[in-house]
Coordinates of C-alpha atoms and ligand atoms in Angstrom, one line a residue:
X3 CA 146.0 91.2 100.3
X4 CA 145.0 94.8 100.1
X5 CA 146.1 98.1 101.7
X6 CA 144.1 99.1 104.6
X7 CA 146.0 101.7 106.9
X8 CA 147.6 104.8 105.3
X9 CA 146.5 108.9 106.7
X10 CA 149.0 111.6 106.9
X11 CA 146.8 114.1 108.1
X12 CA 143.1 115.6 108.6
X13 CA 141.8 116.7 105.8
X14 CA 142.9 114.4 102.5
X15 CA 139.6 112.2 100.8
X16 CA 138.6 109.9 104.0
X17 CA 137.4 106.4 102.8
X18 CA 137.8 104.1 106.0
X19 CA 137.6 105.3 109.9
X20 CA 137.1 104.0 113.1
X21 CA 133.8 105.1 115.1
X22 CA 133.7 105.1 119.3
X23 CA 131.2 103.5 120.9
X24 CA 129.3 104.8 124.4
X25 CA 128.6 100.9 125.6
X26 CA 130.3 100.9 129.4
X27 CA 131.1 104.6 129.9
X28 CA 132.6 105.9 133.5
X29 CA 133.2 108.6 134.7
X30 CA 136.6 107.8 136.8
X31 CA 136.8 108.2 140.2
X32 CA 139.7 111.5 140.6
X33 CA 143.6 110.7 140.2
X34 CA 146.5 112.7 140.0
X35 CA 145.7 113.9 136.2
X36 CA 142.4 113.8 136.0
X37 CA 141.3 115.9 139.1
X38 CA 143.5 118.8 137.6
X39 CA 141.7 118.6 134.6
X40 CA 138.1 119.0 136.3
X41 CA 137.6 122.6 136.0
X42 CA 136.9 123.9 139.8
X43 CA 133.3 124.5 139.3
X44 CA 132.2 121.7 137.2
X45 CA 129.4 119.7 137.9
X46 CA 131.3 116.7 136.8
X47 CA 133.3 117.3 140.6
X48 CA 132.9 114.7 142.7
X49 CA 131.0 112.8 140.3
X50 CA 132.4 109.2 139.4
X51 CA 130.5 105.7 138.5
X52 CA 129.0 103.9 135.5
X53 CA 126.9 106.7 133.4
X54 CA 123.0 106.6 133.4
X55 CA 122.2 104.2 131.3
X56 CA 119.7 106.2 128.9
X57 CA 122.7 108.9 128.2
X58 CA 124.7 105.7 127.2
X59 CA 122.0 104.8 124.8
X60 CA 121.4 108.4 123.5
X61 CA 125.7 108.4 122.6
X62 CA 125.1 105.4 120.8
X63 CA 122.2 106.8 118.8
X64 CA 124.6 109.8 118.0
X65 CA 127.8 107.8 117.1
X66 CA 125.5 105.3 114.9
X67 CA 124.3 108.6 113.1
X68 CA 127.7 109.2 112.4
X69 CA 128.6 106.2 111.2
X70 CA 125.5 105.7 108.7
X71 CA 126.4 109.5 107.3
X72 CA 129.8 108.1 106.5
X73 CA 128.5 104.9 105.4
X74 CA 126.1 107.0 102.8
X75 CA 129.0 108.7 101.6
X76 CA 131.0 105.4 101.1
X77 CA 133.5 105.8 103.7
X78 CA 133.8 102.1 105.5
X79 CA 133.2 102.3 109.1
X80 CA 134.9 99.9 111.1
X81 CA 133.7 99.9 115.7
X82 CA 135.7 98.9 118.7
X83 CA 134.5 96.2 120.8
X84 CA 133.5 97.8 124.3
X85 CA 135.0 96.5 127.1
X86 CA 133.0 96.5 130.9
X87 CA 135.0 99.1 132.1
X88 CA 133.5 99.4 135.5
X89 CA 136.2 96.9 137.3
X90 CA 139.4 97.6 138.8
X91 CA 142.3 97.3 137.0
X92 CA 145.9 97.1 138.6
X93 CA 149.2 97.5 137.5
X94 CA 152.5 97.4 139.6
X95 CA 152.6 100.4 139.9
X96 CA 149.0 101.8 140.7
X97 CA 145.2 100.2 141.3
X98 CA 142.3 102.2 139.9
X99 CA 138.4 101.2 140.8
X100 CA 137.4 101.7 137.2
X101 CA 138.5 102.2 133.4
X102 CA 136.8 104.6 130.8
X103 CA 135.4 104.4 127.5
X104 CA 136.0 103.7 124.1
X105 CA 134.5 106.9 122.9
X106 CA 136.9 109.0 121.7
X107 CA 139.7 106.9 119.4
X108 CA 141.1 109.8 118.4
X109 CA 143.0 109.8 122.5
X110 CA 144.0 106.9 121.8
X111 CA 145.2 105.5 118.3
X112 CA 147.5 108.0 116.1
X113 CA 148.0 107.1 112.6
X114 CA 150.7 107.8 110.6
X115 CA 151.2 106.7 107.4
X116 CA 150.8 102.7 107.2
X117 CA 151.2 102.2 111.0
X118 CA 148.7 102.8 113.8
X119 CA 149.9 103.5 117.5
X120 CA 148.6 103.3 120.6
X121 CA 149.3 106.6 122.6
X122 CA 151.2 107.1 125.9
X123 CA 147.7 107.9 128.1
X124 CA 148.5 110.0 131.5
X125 CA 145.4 109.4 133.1
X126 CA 146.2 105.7 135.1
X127 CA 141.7 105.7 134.1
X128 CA 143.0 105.2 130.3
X129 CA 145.9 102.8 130.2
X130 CA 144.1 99.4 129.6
X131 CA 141.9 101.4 126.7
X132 CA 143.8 100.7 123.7
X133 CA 142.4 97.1 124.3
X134 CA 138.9 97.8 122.8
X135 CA 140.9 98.9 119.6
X136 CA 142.7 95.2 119.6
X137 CA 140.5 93.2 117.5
X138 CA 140.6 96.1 114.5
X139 CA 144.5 95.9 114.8
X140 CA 144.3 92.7 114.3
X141 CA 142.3 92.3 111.7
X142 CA 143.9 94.8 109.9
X143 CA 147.4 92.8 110.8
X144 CA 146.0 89.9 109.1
X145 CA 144.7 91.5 106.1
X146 CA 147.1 94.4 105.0
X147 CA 151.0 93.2 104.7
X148 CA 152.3 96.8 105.3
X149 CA 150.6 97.6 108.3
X150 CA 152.4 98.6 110.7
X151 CA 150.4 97.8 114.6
X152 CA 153.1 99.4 116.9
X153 CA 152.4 101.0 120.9
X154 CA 154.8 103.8 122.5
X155 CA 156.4 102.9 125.4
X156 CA 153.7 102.4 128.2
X157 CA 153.9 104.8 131.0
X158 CA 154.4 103.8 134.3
X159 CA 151.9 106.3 136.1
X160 CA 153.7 106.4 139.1
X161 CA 153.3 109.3 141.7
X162 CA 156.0 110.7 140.3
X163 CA 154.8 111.4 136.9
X164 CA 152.1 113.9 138.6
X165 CA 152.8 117.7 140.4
X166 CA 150.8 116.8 144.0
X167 CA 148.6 119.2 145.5
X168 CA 148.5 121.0 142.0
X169 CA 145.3 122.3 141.9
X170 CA 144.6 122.2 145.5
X171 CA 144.4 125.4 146.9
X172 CA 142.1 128.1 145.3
X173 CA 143.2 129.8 142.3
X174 CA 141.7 132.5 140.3
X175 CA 141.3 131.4 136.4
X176 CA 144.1 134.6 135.3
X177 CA 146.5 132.5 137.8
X178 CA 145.5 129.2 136.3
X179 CA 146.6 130.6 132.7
X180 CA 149.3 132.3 133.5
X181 CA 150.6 128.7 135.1
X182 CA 149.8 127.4 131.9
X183 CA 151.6 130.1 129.5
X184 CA 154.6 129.3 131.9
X185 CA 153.9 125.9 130.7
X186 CA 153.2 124.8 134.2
X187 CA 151.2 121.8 134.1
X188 CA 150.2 118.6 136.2
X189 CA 152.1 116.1 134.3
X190 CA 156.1 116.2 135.5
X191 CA 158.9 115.0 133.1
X192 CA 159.4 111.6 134.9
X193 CA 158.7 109.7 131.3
X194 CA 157.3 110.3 128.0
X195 CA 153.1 111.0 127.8
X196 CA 151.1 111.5 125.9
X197 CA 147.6 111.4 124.1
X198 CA 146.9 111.3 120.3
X199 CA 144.6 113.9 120.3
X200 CA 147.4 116.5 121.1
X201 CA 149.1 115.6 117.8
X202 CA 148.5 117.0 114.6
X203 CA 149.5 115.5 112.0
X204 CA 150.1 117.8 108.9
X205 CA 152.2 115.6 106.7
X206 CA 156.0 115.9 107.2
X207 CA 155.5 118.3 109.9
X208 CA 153.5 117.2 114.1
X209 CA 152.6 119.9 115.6
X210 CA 152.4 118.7 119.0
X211 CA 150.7 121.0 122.0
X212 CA 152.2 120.8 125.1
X213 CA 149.4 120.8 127.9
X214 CA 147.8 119.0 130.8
X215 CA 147.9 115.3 128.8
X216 CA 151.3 115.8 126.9
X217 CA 154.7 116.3 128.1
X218 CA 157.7 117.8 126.8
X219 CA 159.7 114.7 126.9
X220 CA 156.7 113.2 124.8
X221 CA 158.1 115.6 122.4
X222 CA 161.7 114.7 122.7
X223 CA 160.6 111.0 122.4
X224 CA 158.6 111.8 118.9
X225 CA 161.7 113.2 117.4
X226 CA 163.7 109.9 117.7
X227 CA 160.9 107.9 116.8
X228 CA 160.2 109.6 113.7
X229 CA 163.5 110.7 112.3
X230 CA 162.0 112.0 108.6
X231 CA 159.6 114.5 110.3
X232 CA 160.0 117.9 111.9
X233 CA 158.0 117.9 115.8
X234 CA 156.8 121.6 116.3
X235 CA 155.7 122.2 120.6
X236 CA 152.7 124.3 119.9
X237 CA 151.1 125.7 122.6
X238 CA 147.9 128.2 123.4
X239 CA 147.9 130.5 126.9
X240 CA 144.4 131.0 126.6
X241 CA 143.1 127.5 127.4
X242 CA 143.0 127.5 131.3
X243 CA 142.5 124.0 130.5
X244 CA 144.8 122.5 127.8
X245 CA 144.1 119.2 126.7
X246 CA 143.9 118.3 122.9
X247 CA 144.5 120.2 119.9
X248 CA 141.3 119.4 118.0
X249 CA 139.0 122.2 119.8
X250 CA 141.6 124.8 119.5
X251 CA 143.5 124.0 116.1
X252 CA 141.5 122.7 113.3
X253 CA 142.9 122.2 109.5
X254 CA 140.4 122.3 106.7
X255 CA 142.6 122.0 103.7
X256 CA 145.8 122.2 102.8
X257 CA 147.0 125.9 103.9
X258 CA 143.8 126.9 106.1
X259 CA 143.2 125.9 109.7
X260 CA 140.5 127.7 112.3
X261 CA 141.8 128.7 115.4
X262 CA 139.7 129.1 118.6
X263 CA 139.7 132.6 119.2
X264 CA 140.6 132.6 122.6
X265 CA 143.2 130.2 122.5
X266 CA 145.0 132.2 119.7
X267 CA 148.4 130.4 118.4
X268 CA 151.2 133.2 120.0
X269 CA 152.8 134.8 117.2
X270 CA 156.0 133.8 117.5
X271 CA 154.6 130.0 116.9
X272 CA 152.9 131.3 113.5
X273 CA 156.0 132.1 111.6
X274 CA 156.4 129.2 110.2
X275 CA 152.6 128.7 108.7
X276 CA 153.0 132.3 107.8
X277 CA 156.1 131.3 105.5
X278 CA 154.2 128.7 104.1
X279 CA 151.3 130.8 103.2
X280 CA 149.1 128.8 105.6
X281 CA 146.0 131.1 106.4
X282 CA 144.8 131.2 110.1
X283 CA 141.6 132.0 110.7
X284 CA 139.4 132.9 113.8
X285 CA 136.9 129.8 114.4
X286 CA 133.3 131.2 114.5
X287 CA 131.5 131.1 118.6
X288 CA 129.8 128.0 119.6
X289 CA 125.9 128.4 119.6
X290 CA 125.7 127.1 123.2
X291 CA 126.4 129.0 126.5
X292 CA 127.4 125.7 128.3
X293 CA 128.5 121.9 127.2
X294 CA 126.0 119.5 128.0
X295 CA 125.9 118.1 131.5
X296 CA 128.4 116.1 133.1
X297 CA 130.6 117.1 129.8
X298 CA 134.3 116.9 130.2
X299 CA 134.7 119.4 127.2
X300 CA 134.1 122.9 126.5
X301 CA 131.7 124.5 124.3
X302 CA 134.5 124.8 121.6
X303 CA 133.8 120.9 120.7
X304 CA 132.0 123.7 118.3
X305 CA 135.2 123.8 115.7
X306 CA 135.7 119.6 116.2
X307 CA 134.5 119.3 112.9
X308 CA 135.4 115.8 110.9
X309 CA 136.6 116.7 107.5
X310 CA 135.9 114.0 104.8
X311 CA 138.1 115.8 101.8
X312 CA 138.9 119.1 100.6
X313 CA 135.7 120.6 100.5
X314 CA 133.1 118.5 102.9
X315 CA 133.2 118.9 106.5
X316 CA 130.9 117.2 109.0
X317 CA 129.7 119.8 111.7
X318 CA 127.1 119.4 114.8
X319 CA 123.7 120.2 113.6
X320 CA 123.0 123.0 116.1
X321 CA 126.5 124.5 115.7
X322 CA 124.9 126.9 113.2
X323 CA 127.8 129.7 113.0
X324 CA 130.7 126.8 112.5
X325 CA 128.0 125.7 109.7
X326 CA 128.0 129.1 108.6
X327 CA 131.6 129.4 108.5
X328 CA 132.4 126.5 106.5
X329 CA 130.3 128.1 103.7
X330 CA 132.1 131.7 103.7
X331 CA 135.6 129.5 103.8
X332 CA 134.4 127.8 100.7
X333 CA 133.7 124.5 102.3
X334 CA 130.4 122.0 102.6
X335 CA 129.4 121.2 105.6
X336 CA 127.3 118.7 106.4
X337 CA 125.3 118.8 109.9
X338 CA 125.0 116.1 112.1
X339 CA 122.9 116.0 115.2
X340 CA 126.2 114.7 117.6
X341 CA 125.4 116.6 120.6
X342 CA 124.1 113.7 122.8
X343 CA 127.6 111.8 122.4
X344 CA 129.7 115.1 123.5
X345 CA 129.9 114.2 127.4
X346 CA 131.8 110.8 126.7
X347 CA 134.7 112.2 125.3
X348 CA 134.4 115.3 122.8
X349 CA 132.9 115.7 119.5
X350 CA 132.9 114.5 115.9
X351 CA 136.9 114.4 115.4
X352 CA 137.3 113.3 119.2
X353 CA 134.7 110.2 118.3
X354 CA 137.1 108.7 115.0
X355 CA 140.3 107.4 114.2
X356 CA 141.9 107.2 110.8
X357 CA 142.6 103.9 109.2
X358 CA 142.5 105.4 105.3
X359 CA 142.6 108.5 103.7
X360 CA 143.9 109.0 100.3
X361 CA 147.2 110.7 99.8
X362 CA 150.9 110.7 100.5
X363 CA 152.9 112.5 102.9
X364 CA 153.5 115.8 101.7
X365 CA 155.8 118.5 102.8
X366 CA 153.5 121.6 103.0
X367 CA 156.1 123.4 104.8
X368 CA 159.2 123.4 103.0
X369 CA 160.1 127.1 103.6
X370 CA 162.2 126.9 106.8
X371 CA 162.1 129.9 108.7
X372 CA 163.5 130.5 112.3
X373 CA 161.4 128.3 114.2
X374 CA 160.5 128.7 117.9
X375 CA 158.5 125.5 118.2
X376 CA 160.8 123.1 116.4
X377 CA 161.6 120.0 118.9
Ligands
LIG429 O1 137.9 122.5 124.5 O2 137.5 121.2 126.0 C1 138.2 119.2 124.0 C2 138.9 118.1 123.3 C3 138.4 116.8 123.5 N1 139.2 115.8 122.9 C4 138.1 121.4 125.0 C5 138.9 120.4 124.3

């Protein structure tokens, strides 16, 4: 029996990952979290059903180019099994006309160490999607001794975990972030949520944002769960929109991360990096003006970069000033033509999950400091 799961973080030498796949994709009718999250003017509005069928195919074609570049490069690629998500599901507690995806992992599964969990989703559209990940946990259950298949406590999804009427009446975007700097967001406090894409996982230390998908008591929750490691709240007033670190915060290596530029971490949150020597760095602009149609992202899927080790970096093909940047920060990027696959759930990190990369859990913060965004 081998060892199959064990990541600490985002950047140590990645040998096995999980891919998403497209197959099913649809766009969710609106609910409590998710019509808060539909920026006002968006196309995607209104929308919901299955997804065209030929954009379905064009994802796949993307995420399959993906998977081969890894494959080249010897990483082992392992795919969910896609689930017809265009039925109703029902829980006690709440009856939706249709699931998602199982395009973006990285929502969904958050690996730590030798144990993989299955996130605390807020959007009622996402709580049955863990499922497609099933088969992999259990093969990996069967075939590694140490891992660790665990789930956080499901979330009920009641009215009560949403603010009503949120959103409703017409805002202007400088209202909209100053409701977010105030930390004002859709999800309430009724129970712990959260999505694995908010968490970043450097090591000994989670640095956790606190936005439209993750709630403080997510945070709370974290800290007993994981006694041995500090939980920093991170948050950035710039995003109108705030859901998921990985377009906003972005390690490379140990003691350099790119930070979207106008999501900037607020000062008071950087002392502890600064301690540490950790180097902050504005992420270069996006080549495009606009995400692609019916795109639940922003452009800044730019910076989503998925980093293989210490020095290569896969970036979207046409994202020519990230590709740019990598080079001045001393990295190698490799381009991959991704776009197609952004509009079902994000880009290159948002599409993977980590089942192996090599490397223990380091403290890379061992200088305490006074510390504003320690749980
Ligand atoms: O900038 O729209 C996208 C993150 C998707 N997982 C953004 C965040």
């Amino acid at each position: 029996m081998t060892k199959i799961v064990n990541s600490w973080n985002d950047f140590d030498p990645l040998k096995h990952v999980i891919v998403g796949k497209a197959d099913f994709t649809v766009i969710p009718d609106e609910e409590p979290a998710t019509s808060e999250k539909v920026p006002v003017d968006s196309e995607m509005r209104g929308m919901w059903g299955p997804r065209p069928t030929e954009t379905v195919e064009k994802a796949n074609e993307a995420l399959d180019r993906l998977a081969k570049e890894l494959e080249n490069r010897g990483v082992k690629v392992d795919r969910p099994t896609p689930i017809q998500w265009n039925q109703a599901m029902m829980t006690p507690d709440f009856r939706v006309p249709s699931g998602q995806t199982q395009m973006p992992p990285r929502d969904i599964l958050l690996t730590m160490g030798n144990e993989i969990m299955a996130s605390a989703n807020s959007f009622r559209c996402r709580y049955f999607e863990y499922l497609a990940y099933w088969p992999l946990m259990n093969q990996y259950f069967e075939e590694d001794p140490e891992f660790k298949w665990s789930q956080a406590p499901r979330p009920r999804l009641t009215d009560k975990s949403y603010k009503h009427n949120y959103y409703d009446e017409q805002i202007t975007l400088e209202e909209r972030l100053e409701r977010t700097a105030n930390l004002d967001f859709v999800t309430t406090e009724a129970e712990p949520m959260w999505d694995a894409a908010d968490v970043l996982r450097l090591g000994k230390d989670l640095f956790i944002q606190h936005g439209l998908t993750t709630n403080r008591k997510a945070m709370e929750w974290f800290k007993r769960y994981y006694p041995e490691h500090r939980i920093h709240a991170v948050n950035f007033p710039g995003d109108p929109y705030p859901i998921h670190i990985d377009a906003t915060f972005v390690p490379l290596r140990p003691g350099l991360i790119i930070n979207n530029p106008e999501r900037r971490l607020p000062e008071e949150q950087r002392k502890i990096f600064e301690a540490n020597d950790w180097q902050i760095v504005d992420a270069a602009p996006p080549a495009h003006k606009e995400p692609p149609p019916l795109c639940y992202s922003s452009v800044w899927l730019s910076m989503n970069c998925l980093v293989l080790d210490h020095k290569n970096v896969i970036v979207e093909a046409s994202e020519v000033h990230q590709l740019e940047q990598m080079e001045k920060l001393g990295m190698n990027p490799i381009p991959v033509d991704f776009r197609d696959a952004y509009a079902f759930g994000g880009g290159l990190h948002c599409a993977t999950a980590d089942v192996y990369r090599e490397g223990d859990c380091e403290d890379y913060f061992s200088t305490q400091v006074e510390d504003p965004t320690l749980v």
